[in-house]
Short mmCIF file of C-alpha atoms in Angstrom, two decimals:
data_model
loop_
_atom_site.label_atom_id
_atom_site.label_comp_id
_atom_site.label_asym_id
_atom_site.label_seq_id
_atom_site.Cartn_x
_atom_site.Cartn_y
_atom_site.Cartn_z
CA MET E 265 39.65 55.94 144.18
CA THR E 266 36.01 56.54 145.34
CA ARG E 267 35.74 52.85 146.29
CA ILE E 268 38.94 53.01 148.26
CA LEU E 269 37.79 56.22 150.04
CA THR E 270 34.45 54.61 150.81
CA ILE E 271 36.07 51.62 152.51
CA ALA E 272 38.40 53.93 154.42
CA SER E 273 35.56 56.15 155.56
CA THR E 274 33.68 53.10 156.87
CA VAL E 275 36.77 52.09 158.81
CA TRP E 276 36.76 55.54 160.41
CA MET E 277 33.08 55.28 161.32
CA GLU E 278 33.70 51.84 162.81
CA ILE E 279 36.53 53.07 165.00
CA ILE E 280 34.46 56.01 166.16
CA ARG E 281 31.15 54.23 166.64
CA LYS E 282 32.65 51.17 168.34
CA LYS E 283 34.09 53.45 170.95
CA ASP E 284 37.64 52.53 170.07
CA VAL E 285 38.26 56.24 170.30
CA TYR E 286 38.05 55.68 174.06
CA VAL E 287 41.29 53.65 173.88
CA LEU E 288 42.84 56.66 172.18
CA LEU E 289 41.74 58.94 174.93
CA ILE E 290 43.04 56.67 177.56
CA LEU E 291 46.42 56.55 175.74
CA LEU E 292 46.41 60.35 175.54
CA GLY E 293 45.60 60.59 179.25
CA THR E 294 48.31 58.13 180.13
CA LEU E 295 50.77 60.15 178.04
CA LEU E 296 49.75 63.41 179.74
CA MET E 297 49.96 61.80 183.20
CA ALA E 298 53.38 60.40 182.46
CA LEU E 299 54.75 63.75 181.29
CA VAL E 300 53.31 65.71 184.13
CA SER E 301 54.40 63.16 186.75
CA LEU E 302 58.10 63.72 185.78
CA ASN E 303 57.97 66.59 188.36
CA VAL E 304 57.51 63.94 191.02
CA PHE E 305 60.99 62.73 190.38
CA GLY E 306 62.50 66.16 190.37
CA LEU E 307 63.09 66.02 186.63
CA GLY E 308 60.31 68.50 185.67
CA GLY E 309 62.70 71.25 184.82
CA THR E 310 64.56 69.20 182.36
CA VAL E 311 62.68 69.63 179.07
CA LYS E 312 64.76 67.03 177.44
CA TYR E 313 63.27 64.29 179.58
CA VAL E 314 59.77 65.42 178.78
CA LYS E 315 60.52 65.38 175.09
CA ASP E 316 62.24 62.04 175.20
CA LEU E 317 59.59 60.23 177.24
CA GLY E 318 56.71 61.92 175.34
CA LEU E 319 58.08 61.00 171.93
CA LEU E 320 58.87 57.42 172.99
CA MET E 321 55.37 56.99 174.27
CA ALA E 322 53.85 58.44 171.19
CA LEU E 323 55.83 55.94 169.20
CA ILE E 324 54.77 52.99 171.36
CA PHE E 325 51.11 53.97 171.57
CA SER E 326 50.78 54.64 167.83
CA TRP E 327 52.47 51.34 167.19
CA ILE E 328 49.95 49.52 169.39
CA LEU E 329 47.01 51.39 167.89
CA GLY E 330 48.22 50.73 164.28
CA VAL E 331 48.76 47.00 164.81
CA ASN E 332 45.48 46.48 166.78
CA ILE E 333 43.15 48.19 164.39
CA SER E 334 44.84 46.97 161.14
CA SER E 335 44.95 43.30 162.20
CA ARG E 336 41.26 43.06 162.85
CA GLU E 337 39.73 44.65 159.79
CA LEU E 338 39.86 41.80 157.26
CA PRO E 339 39.27 38.95 159.76
CA SER E 340 36.19 40.60 161.19
CA GLU E 341 34.76 41.06 157.73
CA GLU E 342 35.07 37.33 157.25
CA ALA E 343 33.89 36.35 160.74
CA GLN E 344 30.75 38.40 160.35
CA GLY E 345 30.15 37.40 156.78
CA THR E 346 30.11 41.05 155.64
CA VAL E 347 32.90 40.32 153.13
CA PHE E 348 30.31 38.55 150.84
CA PRO E 349 28.02 41.50 150.07
CA LEU E 350 31.07 43.75 149.97
CA LEU E 351 32.91 41.65 147.30
CA ALA E 352 29.72 41.10 145.43
CA LYS E 353 30.06 44.72 144.44
CA PRO E 354 32.39 45.85 141.62
CA ILE E 355 35.33 46.22 144.00
CA THR E 356 38.56 44.34 143.62
CA ARG E 357 40.35 42.68 146.50
CA ALA E 358 43.27 45.05 145.87
CA GLU E 359 40.93 48.03 146.36
CA LEU E 360 39.63 46.43 149.57
CA ILE E 361 43.10 46.09 150.96
CA CYS E 362 43.97 49.69 149.97
CA GLY E 363 40.81 50.94 151.52
CA LYS E 364 41.36 49.13 154.79
CA TRP E 365 44.97 50.24 154.81
CA LEU E 366 44.05 53.94 154.16
CA GLY E 367 41.46 53.87 156.88
CA THR E 368 43.69 52.31 159.53
CA TRP E 369 46.82 54.32 158.58
CA SER E 370 44.95 57.63 158.54
CA ILE E 371 43.40 56.88 161.99
CA ALA E 372 46.87 55.93 163.48
CA SER E 373 48.39 59.05 161.94
CA ALA E 374 45.55 61.29 163.21
CA ALA E 375 46.11 59.78 166.73
CA THR E 376 49.91 60.46 166.33
CA LEU E 377 49.19 64.03 165.46
CA LEU E 378 47.14 64.36 168.64
CA PHE E 379 50.07 62.85 170.64
CA TYR E 380 52.48 65.36 169.03
CA ILE E 381 50.20 68.30 169.86
CA LEU E 382 49.84 67.11 173.49
CA ILE E 383 53.63 66.64 173.79
CA THR E 384 54.27 70.09 172.33
CA GLY E 385 51.78 71.63 174.70
CA VAL E 386 53.44 70.03 177.74
CA VAL E 387 56.95 70.95 176.45
CA GLN E 388 55.84 74.56 176.03
CA PHE E 389 54.27 74.51 179.50
CA LYS E 390 57.59 73.48 180.87
CA GLY E 391 59.35 76.30 179.12
CA GLY E 392 60.77 74.41 176.18
CA THR E 393 60.18 74.50 172.41
CA PHE E 394 60.46 72.22 169.46
CA ASN E 395 62.06 73.20 166.12
CA LEU E 396 58.79 73.24 164.04
CA ALA E 397 60.47 72.11 160.80
CA ALA E 398 62.12 69.17 162.60
CA LEU E 399 58.79 68.40 164.36
CA LEU E 400 57.01 68.32 160.94
CA GLN E 401 59.69 66.09 159.57
CA ALA E 402 59.48 63.75 162.58
CA PHE E 403 55.72 63.55 162.16
CA ILE E 404 55.84 62.82 158.41
CA LEU E 405 58.44 60.04 159.06
CA HIS E 406 56.56 58.69 162.02
CA SER E 407 53.43 58.57 159.86
CA LEU E 408 55.27 56.65 157.21
CA THR E 409 56.44 54.21 159.84
CA LEU E 410 52.77 53.62 160.76
CA GLY E 411 51.88 53.12 157.11
CA ILE E 412 54.41 50.21 157.03
CA ILE E 413 53.22 48.82 160.33
CA CYS E 414 49.47 48.93 159.14
CA ILE E 415 50.16 47.12 155.89
CA ILE E 416 52.34 44.48 157.64
CA ALA E 417 49.42 43.78 160.05
CA ILE E 418 46.98 43.74 157.17
CA ALA E 419 49.22 41.40 155.19
CA PHE E 420 49.30 38.88 158.08
CA SER E 421 45.47 39.22 158.54
CA THR E 422 44.83 38.15 154.93
CA ARG E 423 45.62 34.59 156.07
CA MET E 424 45.42 34.60 159.86
CA ASN E 425 42.76 35.41 162.40
CA GLN E 426 42.88 38.69 164.27
CA ASP E 427 44.85 37.55 167.27
CA ALA E 428 47.46 35.56 165.24
CA SER E 429 47.91 38.41 162.78
CA ALA E 430 48.34 40.98 165.62
CA ALA E 431 50.89 38.69 167.31
CA MET E 432 52.84 38.15 164.10
CA ALA E 433 52.70 41.93 163.28
CA TYR E 434 54.04 42.75 166.83
CA VAL E 435 56.91 40.15 166.44
CA VAL E 436 57.93 41.45 163.00
CA THR E 437 57.61 45.20 163.72
CA GLY E 438 59.05 44.78 167.19
CA THR E 439 62.10 43.01 165.73
CA ALA E 440 62.36 45.85 163.19
CA PHE E 441 62.20 48.47 165.98
CA PHE E 442 64.49 46.90 168.59
CA VAL E 443 66.57 44.21 166.99
CA VAL E 444 67.41 45.42 163.48
CA PRO E 445 69.33 48.57 164.57
CA ARG E 446 71.57 46.32 166.79
CA ILE E 447 72.30 43.70 164.07
CA PRO E 448 75.56 45.30 162.88
CA GLU E 449 76.95 45.01 166.39
CA LEU E 450 75.78 41.48 166.83
CA MET E 451 77.08 40.51 163.43
CA ALA E 452 80.54 41.52 164.45
CA GLN E 453 80.57 38.69 166.92
CA ALA E 454 78.47 36.12 164.97
CA THR E 455 79.84 33.42 162.75
CA GLY E 456 78.39 30.74 160.47
CA PHE E 457 74.69 30.11 160.63
CA SER E 458 73.81 32.78 163.15
CA ALA E 459 75.69 35.39 160.94
CA ASN E 460 73.71 34.27 157.96
CA VAL E 461 70.39 34.55 159.99
CA LEU E 462 71.36 38.06 161.14
CA PHE E 463 72.31 39.09 157.65
CA LEU E 464 68.95 37.81 156.28
CA LEU E 465 67.01 39.64 159.06
CA TYR E 466 68.96 42.84 158.37
CA ASN E 467 68.12 42.81 154.72
CA LEU E 468 64.51 41.46 154.93
CA LEU E 469 62.96 43.58 157.69
CA PRO E 470 62.14 47.20 157.47
CA HIS E 471 64.68 49.71 158.97
CA PHE E 472 62.46 51.78 161.22
CA GLU E 473 65.59 53.48 162.68
CA VAL E 474 65.92 55.65 159.57
CA PHE E 475 62.46 57.09 160.25
CA ASP E 476 63.21 57.90 163.89
CA MET E 477 63.94 61.62 164.42
CA ARG E 478 63.48 61.52 168.24
CA LYS E 479 67.13 62.19 169.06
CA ARG E 480 67.14 65.15 166.73
CA LEU E 481 64.08 66.66 168.45
CA VAL E 482 65.27 65.85 172.01
CA HIS E 483 68.70 67.39 171.55
CA ASP E 484 67.54 70.30 169.32
CA PHE E 485 69.75 69.42 166.41
CA GLY E 486 67.36 71.22 164.02
CA PRO E 487 65.72 69.78 160.94
CA ALA E 488 67.31 67.22 158.65
CA SER E 489 67.80 68.13 155.02
CA TRP E 490 64.50 67.72 153.10
CA LYS E 491 66.40 65.72 150.51
CA MET E 492 67.15 63.11 153.11
CA VAL E 493 63.60 63.11 154.34
CA LEU E 494 62.45 62.52 150.80
CA ILE E 495 64.89 59.65 150.32
CA VAL E 496 63.68 57.99 153.55
CA ALA E 497 60.10 58.63 152.45
CA CYS E 498 60.71 56.87 149.15
CA TYR E 499 62.18 53.97 151.11
CA GLY E 500 59.07 53.84 153.27
CA VAL E 501 56.79 53.87 150.19
CA LEU E 502 58.81 51.09 148.59
CA ILE E 503 58.69 48.88 151.71
CA SER E 504 54.91 49.54 152.01
CA LEU E 505 54.46 48.54 148.38
CA VAL E 506 56.35 45.25 148.98
CA PHE E 507 53.89 44.35 151.86
CA PHE E 508 50.94 45.54 149.71
CA LEU E 509 52.05 43.07 147.04
CA ALA E 510 52.37 40.31 149.66
CA ALA E 511 48.93 41.11 151.02
CA TRP E 512 47.32 41.13 147.62
CA LEU E 513 48.99 37.84 146.55
CA ALA E 514 47.78 36.18 149.78
CA TYR E 515 44.26 37.65 149.51
CA ARG E 516 43.44 37.66 145.76
CA ASN E 517 42.31 34.03 145.58
CA LYS E 518 41.38 33.52 149.20
CA ARG E 519 38.41 31.18 149.74
CA PHE E 520 36.26 32.53 152.61
CA SER E 521 34.68 30.29 155.22
CA ARG E 522 30.95 30.54 155.26
CA GLY E 523 30.25 28.39 158.41
CA ASN E 524 29.01 29.68 161.75
CA LEU E 525 28.26 33.12 160.55
CA MET E 526 25.06 33.70 162.41
CA MET W 260 21.72 39.33 123.54
CA ASP W 261 23.94 37.63 126.07
CA PRO W 262 22.14 35.44 128.59
CA ALA W 263 22.10 36.81 132.18
CA ILE W 264 23.97 33.81 133.38
CA GLU W 265 25.88 31.28 131.37
CA VAL W 266 27.66 28.46 132.99
CA LYS W 267 29.47 25.80 130.95
CA ASP W 268 30.87 22.56 132.35
CA LEU W 269 31.47 24.18 135.71
CA SER W 270 33.25 22.03 138.31
CA VAL W 271 34.51 22.99 141.73
CA VAL W 272 36.68 20.70 143.73
CA PHE W 273 37.68 21.52 147.26
CA SER W 274 40.78 19.83 148.56
CA SER W 275 41.95 19.60 152.16
CA GLY W 276 45.14 17.70 152.64
CA ASN W 277 44.83 14.46 150.55
CA LYS W 278 41.04 14.58 150.65
CA GLU W 279 39.05 16.06 147.71
CA PHE W 280 35.41 17.02 147.66
CA THR W 281 33.55 17.76 144.51
CA ALA W 282 31.12 20.51 145.22
CA LEU W 283 30.05 20.97 141.56
CA ASP W 284 30.38 18.50 138.79
CA GLY W 285 30.08 19.71 135.20
CA LEU W 286 27.20 22.15 135.71
CA ASN W 287 25.62 23.77 132.63
CA LEU W 288 23.14 26.60 132.88
CA SER W 289 21.94 29.32 130.57
CA ILE W 290 19.51 31.79 132.01
CA PRO W 291 18.00 34.32 129.62
CA CYS W 292 17.36 37.95 130.75
CA GLY W 293 14.02 38.57 132.50
CA GLN W 294 13.58 35.05 134.08
CA VAL W 295 12.91 34.26 137.68
CA PHE W 296 14.97 31.24 138.12
CA GLY W 297 14.66 28.94 141.19
CA PHE W 298 17.81 27.05 142.11
CA LEU W 299 16.99 24.17 144.37
CA GLY W 300 18.77 21.34 146.03
CA PRO W 301 19.28 19.82 149.51
CA ASN W 302 21.93 21.21 151.82
CA GLY W 303 25.38 20.62 150.38
CA ALA W 304 24.08 20.20 146.82
CA GLY W 305 26.29 23.08 145.50
CA LYS W 306 23.87 25.94 145.20
CA THR W 307 25.79 28.47 147.25
CA THR W 308 29.06 27.24 145.69
CA THR W 309 27.57 28.09 142.29
CA MET W 310 26.48 31.50 143.50
CA HIS W 311 29.95 32.07 144.99
CA VAL W 312 31.53 31.22 141.58
CA LEU W 313 29.15 33.56 139.80
CA LEU W 314 30.10 36.37 142.25
CA GLY W 315 33.87 35.67 141.81
CA PHE W 316 34.31 34.63 145.45
CA ILE W 317 35.83 31.33 144.43
CA SER W 318 37.45 30.10 141.26
CA ALA W 319 36.12 27.16 139.26
CA THR W 320 38.38 24.15 139.12
CA ARG W 321 37.08 23.61 135.46
CA GLY W 322 34.63 25.23 133.09
CA GLU W 323 33.54 28.83 132.79
CA ALA W 324 30.93 31.25 134.06
CA ARG W 325 29.71 34.47 132.44
CA ILE W 326 27.31 37.17 133.56
CA PHE W 327 25.84 39.18 130.71
CA GLY W 328 28.70 37.92 128.59
CA THR W 329 31.50 38.99 131.00
CA ASP W 330 33.77 36.42 132.70
CA VAL W 331 32.82 36.39 136.41
CA ARG W 332 36.43 36.66 137.44
CA GLU W 333 36.44 40.39 136.24
CA SER W 334 35.14 42.78 138.83
CA ILE W 335 33.26 44.66 136.12
CA ALA W 336 30.96 41.67 135.84
CA ARG W 337 29.49 42.59 139.19
CA ARG W 338 28.37 46.05 138.18
CA ARG W 339 24.95 44.82 137.20
CA ILE W 340 24.43 42.36 140.06
CA GLY W 341 22.66 42.61 143.36
CA TYR W 342 23.43 39.90 145.94
CA LEU W 343 21.75 38.84 149.17
CA SER W 344 23.85 36.33 151.03
CA GLU W 345 22.76 33.17 152.85
CA HIS W 346 23.42 34.63 156.26
CA PRO W 347 22.69 38.28 155.80
CA ASP W 348 24.73 40.47 158.15
CA THR W 349 26.26 43.88 157.68
CA TYR W 350 28.00 46.73 159.44
CA ARG W 351 25.95 47.04 162.60
CA PHE W 352 27.69 50.26 163.62
CA LEU W 353 26.06 52.06 160.56
CA THR W 354 22.45 53.29 160.26
CA GLY W 355 20.33 51.72 157.45
CA ARG W 356 20.71 54.93 155.38
CA GLU W 357 24.51 55.03 155.83
CA LEU W 358 24.81 51.37 154.79
CA LEU W 359 22.93 52.05 151.56
CA THR W 360 25.01 55.25 150.97
CA MET W 361 28.11 53.20 151.33
CA ALA W 362 26.85 50.46 149.05
CA GLY W 363 25.89 53.01 146.40
CA ARG W 364 29.26 54.67 146.45
CA LEU W 365 30.95 51.32 145.78
CA PHE W 366 28.86 51.30 142.54
CA LEU W 367 30.04 54.93 141.92
CA ILE W 368 26.45 56.24 141.92
CA GLY W 369 26.28 60.00 142.02
CA ARG W 370 25.22 61.76 145.27
CA ARG W 371 21.84 63.01 144.09
CA GLN W 372 20.88 59.88 142.25
CA LEU W 373 21.91 57.83 145.25
CA ALA W 374 19.84 59.91 147.70
CA SER W 375 16.70 59.52 145.48
CA ARG W 376 17.40 55.80 145.05
CA ILE W 377 17.68 55.32 148.79
CA ASP W 378 14.45 57.19 149.37
CA GLU W 379 12.83 54.95 146.76
CA ILE W 380 14.23 51.65 148.06
CA LEU W 381 13.73 52.05 151.84
CA PRO W 382 9.88 51.93 151.82
CA LEU W 383 10.15 49.09 149.22
CA VAL W 384 11.77 46.82 151.73
CA GLY W 385 9.74 48.22 154.63
CA ILE W 386 12.59 49.96 156.51
CA GLY W 387 11.24 53.55 155.97
CA GLU W 388 11.08 54.68 159.67
CA ALA W 389 14.11 52.73 160.90
CA ALA W 390 16.46 53.97 158.28
CA ASN W 391 18.23 56.46 160.60
CA ARG W 392 18.61 53.92 163.39
CA LYS W 393 21.72 51.90 163.86
CA ILE W 394 21.56 48.45 162.31
CA ALA W 395 22.67 46.97 165.65
CA THR W 396 19.13 47.73 166.91
CA TYR W 397 17.38 45.91 164.06
CA SER W 398 15.55 42.60 164.39
CA ARG W 399 16.66 39.60 162.30
CA GLY W 400 13.89 40.33 159.78
CA MET W 401 14.91 44.00 159.55
CA MET W 402 18.46 42.90 159.03
CA GLN W 403 17.36 40.74 156.12
CA ARG W 404 15.42 43.60 154.67
CA ILE W 405 18.27 46.20 154.87
CA CYS W 406 20.64 43.61 153.38
CA LEU W 407 18.08 43.08 150.49
CA ALA W 408 17.94 46.93 150.12
CA GLN W 409 21.76 47.15 149.67
CA ALA W 410 21.49 44.38 147.09
CA LEU W 411 19.04 46.43 145.13
CA ILE W 412 20.81 49.83 145.56
CA ASN W 413 22.33 49.77 141.97
CA ASP W 414 19.04 48.82 140.35
CA PRO W 415 20.66 45.60 139.24
CA ASP W 416 19.72 43.71 136.12
CA LEU W 417 20.46 40.43 137.80
CA VAL W 418 19.52 39.79 141.41
CA ILE W 419 21.10 36.78 143.18
CA LEU W 420 19.23 35.77 146.27
CA ASP W 421 20.54 33.01 148.51
CA GLU W 422 17.74 31.95 150.84
CA PRO W 423 15.91 35.37 150.69
CA THR W 424 13.05 34.30 152.88
CA GLY W 425 14.97 32.51 155.65
CA GLY W 426 14.25 34.11 158.98
CA LEU W 427 11.32 36.18 157.74
CA ASP W 428 7.79 36.18 159.08
CA PRO W 429 4.88 35.60 156.67
CA ILE W 430 4.46 39.29 156.03
CA GLY W 431 8.17 39.53 155.21
CA ARG W 432 7.93 36.56 152.90
CA MET W 433 5.02 38.20 151.06
CA ASP W 434 7.01 41.40 150.77
CA ILE W 435 9.96 39.49 149.22
CA ARG W 436 7.48 37.85 146.76
CA LYS W 437 6.20 41.26 145.87
CA ILE W 438 9.74 42.60 145.32
CA ILE W 439 10.59 39.60 143.07
CA ALA W 440 7.33 40.10 141.07
CA ASP W 441 8.13 43.81 140.70
CA LEU W 442 11.70 42.97 139.47
CA LYS W 443 10.26 40.54 136.98
CA ALA W 444 7.73 43.07 135.73
CA ARG W 445 10.69 45.47 135.16
CA GLY W 446 12.53 42.87 133.05
CA LYS W 447 15.09 42.03 135.65
CA THR W 448 16.51 38.52 136.09
CA VAL W 449 16.24 36.90 139.54
CA PHE W 450 18.25 33.84 140.37
CA PHE W 451 17.43 32.54 143.75
CA SER W 452 17.85 29.44 145.92
CA SER W 453 15.45 28.41 148.62
CA HIS W 454 14.37 25.55 150.68
CA GLU W 455 10.85 26.96 150.86
CA LEU W 456 9.44 24.98 147.87
CA SER W 457 6.04 26.62 148.17
CA GLU W 458 7.66 29.98 147.74
CA VAL W 459 9.56 28.80 144.71
CA GLU W 460 6.38 27.42 143.17
CA LEU W 461 4.75 30.81 143.56
CA VAL W 462 7.37 32.97 142.00
CA CYS W 463 9.52 30.98 139.59
CA ASP W 464 9.31 30.63 135.84
CA HIS W 465 12.11 28.16 135.56
CA LEU W 466 13.71 25.70 137.96
CA ALA W 467 16.90 23.82 138.26
CA ILE W 468 17.39 21.12 140.87
CA LEU W 469 20.92 20.18 141.97
CA SER W 470 21.90 17.14 143.88
CA LYS W 471 25.45 16.23 145.04
CA GLY W 472 26.91 18.87 142.68
CA ARG W 473 25.03 17.59 139.61
CA LEU W 474 22.07 19.03 137.81
CA VAL W 475 19.24 16.52 138.05
CA ALA W 476 16.32 18.55 136.54
CA GLN W 477 16.01 21.82 134.69
CA GLY W 478 13.22 23.55 132.70
CA PRO W 479 10.12 25.58 132.94
CA ALA W 480 8.31 24.97 136.27
CA SER W 481 5.08 24.17 134.41
CA LYS W 482 6.75 21.54 132.19
CA ILE W 483 9.05 19.66 134.55
CA ILE W 484 6.61 18.98 137.31
CA PRO W 485 4.33 16.18 136.25
CA PRO W 486 0.61 17.08 136.24
CA GLY W 487 -1.03 16.55 139.54
CA GLU W 488 2.29 16.35 141.39
CA SER W 489 3.54 19.02 143.82
CA LEU W 490 7.00 20.50 143.54
CA GLU W 491 7.88 19.07 146.92
CA LYS W 492 6.98 15.51 145.83
CA TYR W 493 8.77 15.96 142.52
CA PHE W 494 11.78 17.46 144.39
CA MET W 495 11.98 14.47 146.69
CA LYS W 496 11.80 12.03 143.76
CA VAL W 497 14.55 13.55 141.70
CA VAL W 498 16.88 14.23 144.71
CA ASN W 499 16.51 10.69 146.02
CA ASN W 500 16.66 9.00 142.59
CA PRO W 501 18.68 11.31 140.32
#
């Protein structure tokens, strides 16, 4: 575990020292501006809109952050040649993947926590409140979604360069976000080959919709049962483990390029 | 006592599409503990490939390799190794001290022991004053030195150095020679490749010369080089007429 934590802490230092934290500040600023500017359209009094927009933007920003930082970690180790002295130490490739995932997931989750704090502040400023238990559940499930997103991006990056792995991660997670919840409707009209493709997609891709508690928060439905949250969390862990396995299988015997390192 | 490095009938074949390239062809080596072993050969001879097999970066197509009796495919085999790569580079966003702390933690060295080891090793590689500066501000020579420091952080019994003097000025080369002599005096095994034959002549007990993936000469430096011949002349002879 010490080795995994060491790798994860190095990821944290990289993000902070390479000024990636500025991207986060820009995202936070954008979020704040968007929420405050709702007044411009005469919707400022409607807390629901603030909540809805704020939570949607938190989801999108954390998604972007998760994919971007996760897809670059392993390719940059290889491109700079730092993977050689790293793997010359008694660390397994599985530990390296776990460390990279832990680092990127914890950063994306910490950023999400900042987004939630900001949204809560703006909502309170506008006279509204969040049910705290529901907000906590939403954050836990959001964080689990990020865990899946980060390991998907890392899994692609084991065999692709940074740009390609980020693109693939966006396609897969984007499909999971926006297409998978609509598949049952589409399947009702599809036949033959297209029905089979839809069926395959529905069963292969993660179901991010089960982690999404935004409607519950926006409409003040209160918290879900903790038993349900636990079941969904187990599903998230299971999906993450599947992608961990895929990442490890792709990376365990990978032969690294040693040209053009200088 | 197990040899520091034992390689038996090691072959590595790289394939790309229908084409195959034999990087190593039936290599046999047995390096006892405490030796300074020079591993020579022209570019593309298979030196770095051998090192990469020893470090578990790539798998052999045939044969086996052991470090202190442990199969190189097991991560535990790397506990007693220090490695400096051919193109040393590292996390430039860290300071020299932070890099060594990170490297030490990967070897599970305790905090106190690690702090004293870092204080011991930084002056040894000549990075004392720059240790708290970001590595991004280091010169190429300093980068080489800090990478060497992280290779020595675990006080390894076997040090694998791939072109350790490349990019260093004469003072830096002398420092590396001193470090190798110090390691030898402490009973450590040093396995290193270099194109600087004069350096090799100065520090090595034993030599092996590789050409096109095959071992063409091996033995104590004093015995394999004919009297009155320089290593350079001998090297050219065996590489051109294996």
